Short mmCIF file of C-alpha atoms in Angstrom, two decimals:
data_model
loop_
_atom_site.label_atom_id
_atom_site.label_comp_id
_atom_site.label_asym_id
_atom_site.label_seq_id
_atom_site.Cartn_x
_atom_site.Cartn_y
_atom_site.Cartn_z
CA MET A 31 86.96 137.04 132.69
CA THR A 32 83.45 138.57 132.46
CA ALA A 33 82.07 139.86 129.24
CA SER A 34 83.79 143.06 129.78
CA THR A 35 87.23 144.06 127.23
CA ALA A 36 88.26 145.65 130.26
CA LEU A 37 91.02 144.18 132.34
CA THR A 38 91.35 143.09 136.06
CA PRO A 39 94.66 142.75 138.11
CA VAL A 40 93.99 139.45 138.07
CA ASP A 41 93.32 138.02 135.33
CA LEU A 42 96.44 139.77 133.90
CA ASP A 43 98.04 137.58 136.55
CA ALA A 44 97.00 135.86 134.93
CA GLU A 45 98.52 135.56 131.66
CA VAL A 46 101.00 133.14 131.06
CA VAL A 47 104.72 134.79 129.16
CA GLU A 48 107.32 132.52 127.21
CA LEU A 49 111.07 133.97 125.76
CA LEU A 50 111.42 133.31 121.77
CA PRO A 51 114.48 131.40 120.94
CA MET A 52 117.64 133.74 120.54
CA LYS A 53 117.04 135.02 116.37
CA GLU A 54 120.55 133.12 115.91
CA THR A 55 118.49 129.69 117.20
CA LEU A 56 115.56 130.08 114.80
CA TYR A 57 117.80 131.45 111.48
CA PHE A 58 119.32 128.20 112.17
CA ASN A 59 117.18 125.39 112.15
CA ILE A 60 116.80 124.03 108.90
CA ASN A 61 114.24 121.80 108.19
CA VAL A 62 114.08 119.38 104.67
CA SER A 63 112.02 117.14 103.35
CA PRO A 64 113.11 115.24 100.65
CA VAL A 65 109.85 114.44 97.88
CA ILE A 66 110.24 112.31 95.11
CA ALA A 67 107.04 111.64 93.10
CA VAL A 68 107.05 109.33 89.25
CA ASN A 69 104.17 109.86 86.81
CA LEU A 70 104.37 106.91 84.17
CA SER A 71 101.76 106.85 81.65
CA MET A 72 101.90 104.59 78.43
CA ALA A 73 99.38 104.62 75.72
CA VAL A 74 100.89 101.89 72.97
CA ASN A 75 98.48 102.10 69.88
CA ALA A 76 101.06 100.13 66.98
CA ALA A 77 99.79 97.84 64.04
CA SER A 78 96.45 99.54 63.66
CA ILE A 79 95.32 101.71 60.90
CA GLY A 80 92.57 104.56 62.83
CA SER A 81 91.93 103.43 66.02
CA ILE A 82 93.12 106.21 69.10
CA ALA A 83 95.45 105.14 72.35
CA ASN A 84 94.81 106.83 75.58
CA SER A 85 96.68 107.21 78.27
CA ALA A 86 96.40 108.86 81.96
CA ALA A 87 98.82 109.27 84.95
CA LEU A 88 97.30 110.50 89.13
CA GLN A 89 99.58 111.95 91.60
CA ASP A 90 99.00 112.25 94.95
CA ILE A 91 102.11 113.81 97.15
CA LEU A 92 101.32 114.12 100.95
CA VAL A 93 105.13 115.35 103.44
CA LEU A 94 104.57 114.81 106.85
CA GLN A 95 107.67 117.02 108.47
CA GLU A 96 107.98 117.41 112.69
#
């Protein structure tokens, strides 16, 4: 195609069209992906007066669907 925006019949003949599935087919296409993520963090500060205990947990979740 040239730099102009006008389409020629040759350009139109080169285009390809693909029909989409029926609406009913698309409606019942259910894609389920189970995701389980657990964060555990514990800080224990026992038998000490005036001290501080900190705890942190980070979480990354990646879900791949095909």
